[in-house]
Coordinates of C-alpha atoms in Angstrom, one line a residue:
Chain A
M211 CA 0.0 -0.1 0.3
S212 CA 3.1 2.2 0.7
S213 CA 4.0 2.2 -3.1
V214 CA 0.2 3.2 -3.9
D215 CA 2.1 7.1 -4.6
T216 CA 5.4 6.1 -5.7
E217 CA 4.7 6.0 -9.6
P218 CA 7.1 7.8 -11.2
G219 CA 6.4 11.2 -13.5
T220 CA 5.2 13.3 -10.1
K221 CA 5.5 16.8 -11.0
P222 CA 8.5 18.7 -9.5
P223 CA 8.3 19.2 -6.1
A224 CA 9.4 22.9 -6.3
R225 CA 7.2 23.8 -8.6
K226 CA 3.8 22.5 -6.3
N227 CA 4.9 24.5 -3.6
K228 CA 4.8 27.7 -5.8
L229 CA 1.1 27.7 -6.5
S230 CA -1.0 29.0 -3.7
L231 CA -3.6 26.3 -2.6
R232 CA -6.2 28.2 -4.5
A233 CA -4.5 28.5 -7.7
R234 CA -3.8 24.6 -7.3
L235 CA -7.8 24.4 -6.9
R236 CA -8.2 26.1 -9.9
R237 CA -6.3 23.6 -11.8
D238 CA -7.7 20.6 -10.4
R239 CA -10.9 21.4 -9.8
S240 CA -12.4 18.7 -12.7
L241 CA -10.1 16.4 -11.7
L242 CA -11.6 16.7 -8.6
L243 CA -15.3 17.0 -10.0
M244 CA -14.3 13.8 -11.4
T245 CA -13.9 11.7 -8.1
V246 CA -17.3 13.1 -6.3
P247 CA -19.3 10.2 -7.8
A248 CA -17.5 7.8 -5.6
V249 CA -16.6 9.2 -3.2
V250 CA -20.6 10.0 -2.5
L251 CA -21.6 6.6 -3.2
L252 CA -18.5 5.5 -0.5
L253 CA -19.5 7.9 1.8
V254 CA -23.1 6.9 2.0
F255 CA -22.7 3.0 1.5
N256 CA -19.5 3.2 3.7
Y257 CA -19.3 5.6 5.9
V258 CA -22.6 5.8 6.9
P259 CA -23.1 2.4 7.7
L260 CA -20.2 2.9 10.5
F261 CA -22.4 4.7 12.2
G262 CA -24.7 2.1 11.9
L263 CA -22.1 0.7 14.2
L264 CA -23.8 2.2 17.0
T265 CA -26.4 0.1 17.0
A266 CA -24.8 -2.4 18.5
F267 CA -24.7 -0.6 21.5
Q268 CA -28.4 -0.3 21.5
D269 CA -31.6 -2.0 21.6
Y270 CA -31.8 -1.0 18.1
N271 CA -36.0 0.0 17.2
P272 CA -36.6 0.3 13.3
L273 CA -39.5 2.3 13.9
V274 CA -38.0 5.3 15.4
G275 CA -34.2 5.2 14.0
V276 CA -30.3 5.2 15.4
W277 CA -30.7 8.7 17.1
N278 CA -34.2 7.5 19.4
S279 CA -33.1 4.0 19.8
E280 CA -32.8 3.0 23.6
W281 CA -29.0 3.2 24.5
V282 CA -28.3 -0.4 26.5
G283 CA -24.4 -0.4 26.0
F284 CA -22.6 -3.1 26.4
D285 CA -25.8 -5.7 26.9
Q286 CA -25.7 -7.1 23.5
F287 CA -22.0 -8.2 24.1
V288 CA -23.2 -9.7 27.1
A289 CA -25.6 -11.4 25.6
L290 CA -23.7 -12.5 22.9
F291 CA -21.5 -14.3 24.7
G292 CA -23.5 -16.1 26.6
D293 CA -25.3 -17.3 23.4
S294 CA -24.4 -21.0 22.6
L295 CA -25.2 -20.2 19.1
F296 CA -23.0 -17.5 18.6
W297 CA -19.9 -19.7 20.1
G298 CA -21.2 -22.4 17.5
S299 CA -20.9 -20.3 14.9
L300 CA -17.5 -18.9 15.9
T301 CA -15.6 -22.4 16.3
N302 CA -17.8 -23.5 13.0
T303 CA -15.6 -19.8 11.6
L304 CA -12.2 -21.1 12.6
Y305 CA -12.6 -25.1 12.1
L306 CA -13.6 -24.5 8.2
S307 CA -11.4 -21.5 7.9
F308 CA -8.5 -23.7 9.2
V309 CA -9.4 -27.2 6.8
Q310 CA -10.0 -24.7 4.3
L311 CA -6.3 -23.4 4.6
I312 CA -4.6 -26.6 4.7
L313 CA -6.7 -28.4 2.4
F314 CA -6.6 -25.2 0.0
F315 CA -3.8 -23.4 0.0
P316 CA -1.2 -25.0 -0.9
I317 CA -3.1 -26.0 -4.6
P318 CA -2.7 -23.3 -6.8
I319 CA 1.1 -23.4 -5.4
A320 CA 1.3 -25.9 -7.1
L321 CA -0.7 -26.1 -10.1
A322 CA 1.2 -22.9 -10.8
L323 CA 4.5 -24.7 -10.8
L324 CA 2.8 -27.5 -13.3
L325 CA 1.7 -24.5 -15.8
N326 CA 4.4 -23.3 -15.5
S327 CA 6.3 -26.1 -16.9
V328 CA 4.3 -26.4 -19.6
L329 CA 6.3 -25.1 -22.3
S330 CA 3.3 -24.7 -25.5
E331 CA 2.4 -21.8 -24.6
R332 CA -0.8 -22.3 -26.6
L333 CA -1.6 -25.3 -24.5
R334 CA -0.6 -23.3 -21.5
N335 CA -2.7 -20.5 -22.0
L336 CA -6.2 -23.2 -22.9
I337 CA -5.5 -24.8 -19.6
Q338 CA -5.3 -21.2 -18.2
S339 CA -8.2 -20.4 -19.3
I340 CA -10.4 -23.6 -18.6
A341 CA -9.3 -23.1 -14.9
Y342 CA -10.1 -19.3 -14.5
L343 CA -13.3 -20.6 -15.6
P344 CA -15.6 -21.6 -12.5
H345 CA -14.6 -18.3 -10.4
F346 CA -16.7 -16.3 -13.0
F347 CA -19.7 -18.5 -11.6
S348 CA -22.0 -17.7 -9.1
W349 CA -21.8 -19.4 -5.8
V350 CA -25.7 -20.4 -6.5
L351 CA -24.1 -21.8 -10.2
A352 CA -21.6 -23.6 -8.6
I353 CA -23.4 -25.3 -5.6
T354 CA -26.3 -26.4 -8.3
I355 CA -23.5 -28.5 -9.9
F356 CA -22.4 -29.8 -7.3
Q357 CA -25.9 -30.8 -6.4
Q358 CA -26.3 -32.1 -9.6
M359 CA -23.2 -34.3 -9.1
F360 CA -23.2 -35.3 -5.7
G361 CA -26.3 -34.5 -4.6
G362 CA -29.2 -37.3 -3.5
A363 CA -30.4 -37.2 -7.1
G364 CA -27.4 -36.5 -8.9
L365 CA -24.6 -38.1 -11.3
L366 CA -22.6 -40.2 -8.6
N367 CA -25.6 -41.6 -6.8
Q368 CA -27.4 -42.1 -10.1
F369 CA -24.0 -44.1 -10.8
L370 CA -24.2 -46.0 -7.9
R371 CA -27.6 -47.0 -7.7
S372 CA -27.7 -47.9 -11.5
N373 CA -25.0 -50.4 -9.9
D374 CA -26.9 -51.6 -6.8
M375 CA -24.8 -49.9 -5.0
S376 CA -26.1 -48.0 -1.6
T377 CA -25.8 -44.1 -2.0
W378 CA -24.5 -41.3 -0.5
D379 CA -25.7 -37.7 -0.7
I380 CA -23.0 -35.5 0.4
M381 CA -24.8 -32.5 0.2
T382 CA -26.8 -33.1 3.2
N383 CA -24.4 -34.7 5.4
P384 CA -23.3 -32.9 8.5
D385 CA -20.2 -34.9 9.1
T386 CA -19.1 -34.2 5.9
F387 CA -19.6 -30.3 5.1
V388 CA -16.3 -29.5 5.9
L389 CA -15.4 -31.1 2.5
L390 CA -17.9 -30.5 0.7
I391 CA -17.4 -26.8 1.4
T392 CA -13.6 -26.8 1.1
S393 CA -14.1 -29.1 -2.4
Q394 CA -16.5 -26.5 -3.8
A395 CA -14.0 -23.8 -3.1
I396 CA -10.7 -25.5 -4.7
W397 CA -13.1 -26.1 -7.5
K398 CA -14.6 -22.8 -8.2
E399 CA -11.0 -20.5 -7.1
A400 CA -8.0 -22.5 -7.4
G401 CA -7.2 -21.6 -10.5
W402 CA -8.2 -18.4 -10.6
S403 CA -5.3 -17.9 -7.5
I404 CA -2.9 -19.1 -9.5
I405 CA -2.7 -15.8 -11.5
V406 CA -1.0 -14.6 -9.2
F407 CA 1.8 -17.5 -8.5
L408 CA 2.4 -17.5 -11.9
A409 CA 3.4 -13.8 -12.2
A410 CA 5.6 -14.7 -8.9
L411 CA 6.8 -17.6 -11.0
A412 CA 7.6 -15.5 -14.5
A413 CA 9.3 -12.8 -12.4
I414 CA 12.1 -14.7 -11.2
N415 CA 15.2 -14.1 -12.9
T416 CA 16.2 -16.7 -15.8
D417 CA 20.2 -16.5 -15.5
L418 CA 19.5 -18.0 -12.4
Y419 CA 18.5 -20.9 -13.4
E420 CA 21.1 -21.1 -16.1
S421 CA 23.8 -20.5 -13.8
S422 CA 22.8 -23.4 -11.5
A423 CA 22.5 -25.7 -14.1
V424 CA 25.8 -25.1 -15.2
D425 CA 26.9 -25.7 -11.5
G426 CA 25.2 -29.1 -12.2
A427 CA 22.1 -28.2 -10.4
G428 CA 19.2 -30.9 -11.3
R429 CA 15.5 -30.2 -11.7
W430 CA 14.0 -30.6 -8.4
R431 CA 17.6 -28.8 -6.5
R432 CA 16.5 -26.0 -9.1
L433 CA 12.9 -25.9 -8.0
W434 CA 14.0 -26.3 -4.2
H435 CA 17.0 -23.6 -4.4
I436 CA 15.5 -20.8 -6.9
T437 CA 11.8 -21.6 -7.6
L438 CA 10.7 -21.4 -4.6
P439 CA 12.3 -18.8 -2.7
G440 CA 11.7 -16.7 -5.7
M441 CA 7.5 -17.3 -5.0
M442 CA 8.5 -16.8 -1.0
G443 CA 7.4 -13.2 -1.2
V444 CA 4.0 -13.5 -2.9
I445 CA 3.5 -16.6 -0.8
M446 CA 3.7 -14.9 2.2
L447 CA 1.7 -12.0 1.2
M448 CA -1.2 -14.4 0.1
L449 CA -1.3 -16.5 3.6
V450 CA -1.2 -13.0 5.3
L451 CA -4.5 -12.0 3.2
R452 CA -5.8 -15.7 4.4
L453 CA -4.8 -15.2 7.5
G454 CA -6.2 -12.0 8.0
N455 CA -9.7 -13.4 7.0
A456 CA -9.8 -16.0 9.0
L457 CA -13.2 -14.9 10.3
T458 CA -14.6 -14.8 6.7
V459 CA -15.3 -18.2 4.8
G460 CA -17.4 -17.7 1.6
F461 CA -20.6 -16.4 3.5
E462 CA -23.2 -16.7 0.2
Q463 CA -21.8 -20.9 0.0
F464 CA -23.2 -21.1 3.6
L465 CA -26.1 -19.5 3.3
I466 CA -27.5 -21.7 0.5
Q467 CA -26.4 -24.8 1.7
R468 CA -27.8 -24.4 5.3
Q469 CA -31.0 -25.2 5.3
A470 CA -29.6 -28.5 3.4
V471 CA -27.0 -29.4 6.4
G472 CA -28.7 -27.8 9.5
H473 CA -27.6 -25.0 11.3
E474 CA -25.4 -26.7 13.3
A475 CA -22.9 -27.8 11.0
A476 CA -24.1 -24.3 8.8
D477 CA -23.6 -21.5 10.7
V478 CA -20.5 -19.3 10.5
L479 CA -20.6 -15.7 11.9
D480 CA -21.5 -14.1 9.1
T481 CA -24.6 -16.0 8.6
F482 CA -25.3 -16.0 12.4
S483 CA -25.5 -12.0 12.1
F484 CA -28.0 -12.5 9.0
Y485 CA -30.1 -14.9 10.9
Y486 CA -30.1 -13.9 14.2
G487 CA -30.0 -9.7 13.0
I488 CA -32.0 -9.3 10.1
A489 CA -34.5 -12.8 9.4
T490 CA -35.7 -12.2 13.3
N491 CA -35.2 -8.5 13.3
N492 CA -32.8 -8.2 16.1
Y493 CA -30.9 -5.9 14.2
S494 CA -28.8 -4.8 17.4
Y495 CA -28.0 -8.2 18.4
G496 CA -26.7 -9.5 14.5
A497 CA -24.8 -5.8 14.0
A498 CA -23.4 -6.8 17.4
A499 CA -21.9 -10.4 15.7
G500 CA -21.0 -8.0 13.1
L501 CA -18.8 -5.5 15.1
F502 CA -17.3 -8.5 16.8
K503 CA -16.1 -9.8 13.7
S504 CA -14.9 -6.6 12.8
V505 CA -12.9 -6.0 15.4
I506 CA -11.4 -9.6 15.6
S507 CA -10.3 -9.4 12.1
L508 CA -8.3 -6.5 11.6
L509 CA -6.4 -7.6 15.2
L510 CA -5.8 -10.8 12.4
I511 CA -4.8 -9.0 9.4
W512 CA -2.3 -6.6 12.0
G513 CA -1.3 -9.6 13.2
A514 CA -0.9 -11.6 10.3
N515 CA 1.3 -8.6 9.1
K516 CA 3.4 -8.9 11.7
L517 CA 4.4 -12.3 11.2
A518 CA 5.1 -12.1 8.0
H519 CA 7.5 -8.9 8.7
A520 CA 8.8 -11.5 11.5
F521 CA 9.9 -14.0 8.9
G522 CA 11.7 -11.0 6.8
E523 CA 8.3 -10.5 4.0
D524 CA 6.9 -7.9 3.4
G525 CA 3.2 -8.4 4.3
L526 CA 0.7 -6.1 3.4
Y527 CA 2.7 -2.9 3.5
R528 CA 6.5 -2.6 4.3
R529 CA 8.2 -1.9 7.3
Chain B
M295 CA 11.1 -24.6 -18.1
T296 CA 12.9 -21.5 -18.0
D297 CA 11.9 -20.7 -21.7
T298 CA 8.5 -20.8 -20.6
L299 CA 9.5 -17.8 -18.0
T300 CA 11.2 -15.4 -20.6
I301 CA 8.1 -15.5 -22.7
E302 CA 6.1 -14.8 -20.1
R303 CA 8.3 -11.7 -19.2
A304 CA 8.4 -10.8 -22.9
K305 CA 5.2 -10.6 -23.2
D306 CA 3.9 -8.6 -20.1
E307 CA 6.6 -6.2 -21.1
R308 CA 5.1 -5.6 -24.5
P309 CA 1.5 -3.5 -25.3
V310 CA -1.7 -5.6 -24.0
T311 CA -4.4 -5.3 -26.4
G312 CA -3.6 -7.5 -30.0
R313 CA -1.9 -10.8 -30.4
G314 CA 2.3 -9.7 -31.3
A315 CA 4.5 -11.9 -33.4
V316 CA 6.9 -12.5 -29.7
R317 CA 3.7 -14.5 -28.3
R318 CA 4.3 -17.1 -31.2
R319 CA 8.1 -16.9 -31.7
K320 CA 9.9 -19.7 -30.1
R321 CA 7.3 -21.5 -28.6
S322 CA 8.4 -24.6 -27.4
S323 CA 12.5 -24.7 -27.6
R324 CA 14.0 -25.5 -24.6
P325 CA 16.9 -24.6 -23.4
V326 CA 19.9 -26.4 -24.0
W327 CA 20.8 -26.8 -20.5
E328 CA 17.2 -28.3 -19.1
E329 CA 17.4 -32.1 -18.8
P330 CA 15.2 -33.9 -21.3
P331 CA 12.2 -34.5 -19.8
T332 CA 11.5 -38.3 -18.4
T333 CA 8.6 -40.4 -19.8
A334 CA 7.6 -40.5 -16.0
G335 CA 7.3 -36.8 -15.2
Q336 CA 5.6 -35.8 -18.5
T337 CA 2.9 -38.6 -18.3
A338 CA 2.3 -37.1 -14.1
K339 CA 2.2 -33.6 -15.6
G340 CA -0.4 -34.7 -18.2
L341 CA -2.6 -36.7 -16.0
A342 CA -2.9 -33.7 -13.3
L343 CA -3.6 -30.9 -15.3
G344 CA -6.2 -33.5 -17.6
V345 CA -8.0 -33.5 -14.4
V346 CA -8.1 -30.4 -13.8
V347 CA -9.8 -29.5 -17.2
A348 CA -11.9 -32.8 -17.0
V349 CA -13.2 -31.1 -13.4
V350 CA -14.5 -28.0 -14.7
L351 CA -15.4 -29.4 -18.4
V352 CA -17.3 -32.5 -17.7
P353 CA -20.2 -31.0 -15.3
L354 CA -20.5 -28.5 -17.8
W355 CA -20.8 -31.1 -20.2
I356 CA -23.5 -32.8 -19.1
I357 CA -25.8 -30.1 -18.1
V358 CA -25.6 -29.0 -21.5
V359 CA -26.5 -32.6 -22.9
T360 CA -29.3 -32.8 -20.0
S361 CA -30.8 -29.8 -21.1
L362 CA -30.8 -30.8 -24.7
S363 CA -32.1 -33.9 -24.0
T364 CA -35.7 -35.3 -24.3
Q365 CA -37.6 -36.8 -21.3
A366 CA -37.2 -39.9 -22.5
A367 CA -34.0 -39.6 -23.0
V368 CA -33.5 -38.6 -19.2
N369 CA -35.6 -41.1 -17.5
R370 CA -33.6 -43.7 -19.7
A371 CA -30.3 -42.4 -18.4
G372 CA -32.2 -42.4 -14.8
G373 CA -31.4 -38.6 -14.4
L374 CA -28.6 -36.8 -15.8
V375 CA -27.5 -37.8 -19.3
L376 CA -24.0 -37.7 -20.4
W377 CA -24.0 -38.6 -24.2
P378 CA -26.5 -37.1 -26.8
T379 CA -28.7 -39.1 -28.7
D380 CA -31.7 -37.7 -29.0
V381 CA -31.0 -33.6 -29.7
T382 CA -34.5 -31.0 -29.0
F383 CA -34.5 -27.8 -27.9
E384 CA -37.9 -28.3 -26.3
A385 CA -36.8 -27.4 -22.5
Y386 CA -35.6 -24.1 -23.9
R387 CA -39.0 -23.6 -26.1
V388 CA -40.6 -24.4 -22.8
M389 CA -38.2 -22.0 -20.6
L390 CA -38.4 -18.8 -22.7
G391 CA -42.0 -19.6 -22.8
D392 CA -42.4 -19.2 -18.5
A393 CA -42.8 -15.5 -17.9
T394 CA -40.9 -16.3 -14.5
V395 CA -37.6 -17.0 -16.5
R396 CA -38.1 -14.1 -18.9
N397 CA -38.8 -11.8 -16.5
A398 CA -35.8 -13.2 -14.3
L399 CA -33.5 -13.1 -17.5
L400 CA -34.8 -9.3 -18.6
V401 CA -34.2 -8.4 -14.8
S402 CA -30.8 -9.5 -15.1
L403 CA -29.7 -8.2 -18.3
G404 CA -31.0 -5.1 -17.1
I405 CA -29.2 -5.1 -13.8
T406 CA -26.1 -5.9 -15.4
A407 CA -25.9 -3.4 -18.1
V408 CA -26.9 -0.5 -15.8
G409 CA -25.1 -1.4 -13.0
T410 CA -21.7 -2.1 -15.5
V411 CA -22.0 1.4 -17.0
L412 CA -22.9 3.1 -14.0
S413 CA -19.5 1.3 -12.0
M414 CA -17.7 1.9 -14.7
V415 CA -18.1 5.5 -15.1
V416 CA -18.0 5.9 -11.7
S417 CA -14.8 4.2 -11.4
I418 CA -12.9 5.3 -14.5
L419 CA -13.7 9.1 -13.3
C420 CA -12.2 8.5 -9.7
A421 CA -9.7 6.5 -11.4
Y422 CA -8.3 9.4 -13.4
G423 CA -9.0 12.4 -10.3
L424 CA -6.6 10.4 -8.5
S425 CA -4.0 9.5 -11.4
R426 CA -2.6 12.8 -11.7
S427 CA 0.3 12.8 -8.5
G428 CA 0.1 16.3 -7.0
S429 CA -3.4 17.5 -7.7
V430 CA -4.9 18.7 -4.7
A431 CA -6.6 16.3 -2.1
H432 CA -5.8 13.2 -4.4
R433 CA -3.7 11.6 -1.1
F434 CA -6.6 12.2 1.2
I435 CA -9.1 10.9 -0.9
L436 CA -7.2 8.0 -1.5
V437 CA -7.0 7.0 2.1
L438 CA -10.6 7.4 2.3
L439 CA -11.2 4.6 -0.7
I440 CA -8.5 2.2 0.9
L441 CA -10.2 2.8 4.7
T442 CA -13.0 1.6 3.2
M443 CA -11.5 -2.1 2.4
F444 CA -10.7 -2.6 5.9
L445 CA -13.7 -1.1 7.8
S446 CA -17.3 -1.5 6.7
G447 CA -20.1 -1.1 9.0
G448 CA -20.6 -4.6 7.8
L449 CA -24.0 -6.4 6.9
I450 CA -26.9 -5.2 9.5
P451 CA -26.1 -1.3 9.3
T452 CA -25.7 -1.5 5.7
F453 CA -28.6 -2.8 5.4
L454 CA -30.3 -0.3 7.6
V455 CA -29.0 2.5 5.9
V456 CA -30.4 1.0 2.8
T457 CA -33.8 0.6 3.9
E458 CA -33.9 4.2 5.3
L459 CA -33.0 5.7 2.8
G460 CA -36.4 3.4 0.7
G461 CA -34.3 0.7 -1.0
Y462 CA -36.5 -1.8 -0.1
G463 CA -38.5 -3.8 -3.5
Q464 CA -36.4 -1.0 -5.2
Y465 CA -34.0 -2.2 -8.5
W466 CA -31.4 0.4 -7.0
A467 CA -30.8 -1.8 -3.9
L468 CA -29.5 -4.1 -6.1
I469 CA -26.9 -1.7 -7.7
L470 CA -26.2 1.1 -5.4
P471 CA -24.6 -0.2 -2.3
G472 CA -21.6 -1.8 -4.4
A473 CA -22.1 0.2 -7.4
V474 CA -17.8 1.2 -6.4
S475 CA -15.2 -1.3 -5.9
V476 CA -12.1 0.3 -4.3
F477 CA -10.0 -2.5 -5.4
N478 CA -11.1 -1.7 -9.2
I479 CA -10.2 1.6 -9.0
L480 CA -7.0 1.3 -7.8
V481 CA -6.6 -1.4 -11.2
L482 CA -7.8 1.8 -13.2
R483 CA -5.7 4.2 -11.3
A484 CA -2.2 1.9 -11.7
F485 CA -3.1 2.1 -15.2
Y486 CA -4.1 5.8 -15.5
S487 CA -0.8 7.0 -13.8
S488 CA 1.4 4.6 -16.0
T489 CA 0.3 7.1 -19.4
S490 CA 3.5 8.6 -20.3
A491 CA 3.6 11.7 -18.6
D492 CA 4.8 13.8 -21.8
L493 CA 2.0 12.8 -23.7
I494 CA -0.5 14.2 -21.6
E495 CA 1.7 17.5 -21.1
A496 CA 1.5 17.8 -24.7
A497 CA -2.0 17.5 -24.7
R498 CA -2.7 20.0 -22.3
I499 CA 0.1 22.3 -23.9
D500 CA -2.3 22.5 -27.1
G501 CA -4.9 23.5 -24.6
A502 CA -6.9 20.0 -23.8
G503 CA -8.3 19.8 -20.5
D504 CA -9.1 17.0 -18.1
W505 CA -11.9 15.3 -19.6
R506 CA -10.5 15.5 -23.1
I507 CA -7.1 14.0 -22.1
L508 CA -9.0 10.9 -20.0
W509 CA -11.6 10.7 -23.5
T510 CA -8.6 11.2 -26.4
I511 CA -5.4 10.0 -24.7
V512 CA -5.8 8.0 -21.8
L513 CA -9.4 5.8 -22.1
P514 CA -8.0 4.8 -25.6
T515 CA -4.5 3.5 -24.3
S516 CA -6.0 1.6 -21.7
R517 CA -8.6 -0.6 -23.2
A518 CA -7.9 -4.0 -21.6
V519 CA -7.9 -3.1 -18.3
T520 CA -11.1 -1.1 -19.0
A521 CA -12.5 -4.7 -20.4
V522 CA -11.4 -6.5 -17.6
V523 CA -12.4 -4.3 -15.2
A524 CA -15.7 -3.9 -16.9
L525 CA -15.9 -7.7 -17.2
F526 CA -15.4 -7.4 -12.8
Y527 CA -18.3 -5.5 -12.2
G528 CA -20.3 -7.4 -15.4
V529 CA -19.8 -10.8 -13.9
G530 CA -20.3 -9.4 -10.3
Y531 CA -23.7 -7.6 -11.3
W532 CA -25.2 -11.0 -13.4
N533 CA -24.4 -13.1 -10.3
S534 CA -25.7 -11.5 -7.3
F535 CA -28.3 -13.0 -5.5
F536 CA -27.4 -12.1 -1.9
N537 CA -28.9 -8.3 -2.3
V538 CA -32.3 -9.9 -3.9
M539 CA -32.5 -12.2 -0.4
L540 CA -32.2 -8.9 1.6
Y541 CA -34.3 -6.2 -0.4
M542 CA -36.9 -8.4 -2.6
P543 CA -37.0 -11.7 -1.0
T544 CA -40.7 -11.8 -2.1
D545 CA -41.6 -10.0 -5.2
S546 CA -40.8 -12.8 -7.4
E547 CA -41.6 -10.7 -10.3
K548 CA -38.2 -8.4 -10.0
W549 CA -36.4 -11.6 -9.1
P550 CA -33.0 -12.0 -11.8
L551 CA -32.2 -15.3 -12.5
Q552 CA -29.7 -15.9 -10.1
Y553 CA -32.5 -16.4 -7.7
V554 CA -34.7 -18.1 -9.6
L555 CA -31.8 -20.8 -9.9
L556 CA -31.6 -21.2 -6.2
T557 CA -34.9 -20.9 -5.7
Y558 CA -36.4 -23.5 -8.5
V559 CA -33.3 -26.0 -9.2
N560 CA -31.0 -25.6 -6.0
R561 CA -34.0 -25.8 -3.4
G562 CA -36.9 -27.1 -5.5
N563 CA -34.6 -30.3 -6.2
G564 CA -34.5 -32.1 -3.4
L565 CA -32.7 -30.0 -0.7
P566 CA -35.2 -30.0 2.3
G567 CA -36.8 -26.9 3.8
S568 CA -37.2 -26.0 0.6
V569 CA -40.8 -22.9 0.3
N570 CA -42.4 -23.5 -2.0
S571 CA -43.6 -19.7 -2.5
G572 CA -46.8 -20.5 -5.2
F573 CA -45.5 -20.7 -8.5
G574 CA -47.5 -21.9 -11.0
S575 CA -46.9 -22.1 -14.6
Q576 CA -44.4 -25.5 -15.8
F577 CA -42.2 -25.1 -12.9
A578 CA -44.3 -26.5 -9.9
Q579 CA -41.7 -27.6 -7.3
T580 CA -40.0 -30.1 -9.2
A581 CA -39.8 -29.0 -13.1
P582 CA -38.1 -31.7 -15.6
L583 CA -34.4 -32.0 -14.9
S584 CA -33.7 -30.9 -19.1
L585 CA -35.6 -27.9 -17.7
Q586 CA -33.8 -27.1 -14.6
M587 CA -30.9 -27.7 -16.8
A588 CA -31.8 -25.4 -19.3
V589 CA -32.0 -22.7 -16.7
V590 CA -28.7 -23.2 -15.6
V591 CA -27.1 -23.1 -19.2
L592 CA -29.1 -19.9 -19.2
T593 CA -27.3 -18.4 -16.3
I594 CA -23.5 -19.3 -17.8
V595 CA -24.2 -18.3 -21.7
P596 CA -23.7 -14.8 -21.3
L597 CA -20.4 -15.6 -19.3
L598 CA -19.1 -17.5 -22.6
L599 CA -20.3 -15.6 -25.0
V600 CA -17.6 -12.2 -23.5
Y601 CA -15.6 -15.1 -21.9
P602 CA -13.0 -15.3 -24.9
F603 CA -12.9 -11.8 -26.0
M604 CA -11.9 -10.7 -22.1
Q605 CA -9.1 -13.6 -21.4
K606 CA -6.3 -12.6 -22.4
H607 CA -6.6 -9.8 -20.4
F608 CA -6.8 -10.8 -17.3
R609 CA -3.4 -10.9 -15.6
V610 CA -2.7 -7.4 -17.0
G611 CA -6.2 -6.4 -14.6
V612 CA -6.1 -8.5 -11.7
L613 CA -1.7 -8.2 -11.2
T614 CA -1.7 -4.8 -11.3
G615 CA -4.2 -4.3 -8.2
A616 CA -2.7 -7.4 -6.5
V617 CA 1.0 -6.2 -7.0
K618 CA 0.6 -2.8 -6.7
G619 CA -2.3 -2.2 -4.8

């Protein structure tokens, strides 16, 4: 993020200082005008809701609005922390997030290495476009496809039935839910996640490979001593981002499948906030759950970034 | 392995549009120092990549084939059809004859078109407005934008703001709250900032203002990234269903296609606890499988139509966003 403002082509500072603020405003008025629509939209739909977080400290009544609702301090949070459903969804979130991290994270890296070793450019581009495709499908569509393949009336069971074997419905089984959502996430996003790693691979200096090969390093040694260290920065960055998002595990994915597997398995913090906030008109309660999530998420990002720095990597921003 | 790397890099340095000569040259030559491939290695690699391709394409194939099958063929297969025997467009005819689906298709197309145009106009203007370093307050506005990536009111406060503005049951509630993606603005901005300063200075001396510079110089030189960002926005609008769930869960005549897909196909087909909320016509609780698959195909087709044209630009857009943003 620190690099945002360091593009070349900056006007020389000397000239900037000569102009008064008034003159600069005059000069840049159309530039400023251009940013107005975006800023207004963000103010209304991102910054105003931040004030809406106040409802977490109220007993919000939609009839009287935020300003006139009764203030209750931390009562909502006290109720939240005494709610077994809340703890259930928190542990679910962390568990699902952890399993996804372990099973999902290495796959795009392996795929990127694999694709990168395909010599024919045309073939590589073709495979890449196919691998990217599911990323552009909606979750509704992805889950429909899974339902058709693995659901009770799906292809897998169709096959099992016709061979007189017992059927197996993974779509409605709470015990295997974690595997289900992880495989869905892999199917939908693994192909897309390789982009960043491919870029990291392309940025590695080719001379390194040549000189190490001349020195007698085989392909595995080159992979270990050149390719992987070369990717390390990006791998760490992605890991930091993933850890920072540990409390966000595919909201839509869970929302759609919650009915099928039951809330014990499928409730995560986001769906908790939706079902016990909006669906039951208990807005303050849901907002409190949302605020809890935001605060912990910020702490997680900060902590993960510190961790990245400790390993000598840049993380989200440079130290 | 190394040779592919050189090509990648050479490609990145070229202008992003068009397919130049670099791409085709020395397509599969191997550097002299690299070991010849082993049979086992090649086989394993081919197998792994084959699985990746199959996992994406086979389900799509089956769905398309089923949507084109007669009821008899579906019955014979006991469900999904793997290979086309008697192809018929009956399912599509029935589906497009159904008012709910036709309506949903129009709503989806409308929301996607209006939303994408709005998002693009707002984002392009904002990105250009912030791209000239040294301009007044651009740092401040940039920070204001980036902060929203970390701080958000979350689900419920946003819902309350939209409903208090009267968004419940309104189409704008599906568009405006997510109309601006800061990420996309940063992607565009990174490109606009790298437009040659000399070029812009020259235009300015010739008397062009910022609006004119944006329109005649900056936009034409960044078509690829514009296309990618438009695709991202478009796909976002086309795929969204959650806002419908929030703001118009009961107005079935206002539903976009994804919500119909969710209700009819996903929930109607065996997921327990589905609420059958009074739809007449051919779409009773369990519509014929070929019909359901036709709805699925309908949600993919627009994407597949634009995908081939955008695909070659993806890396450009994503990487500038991910690396520079």
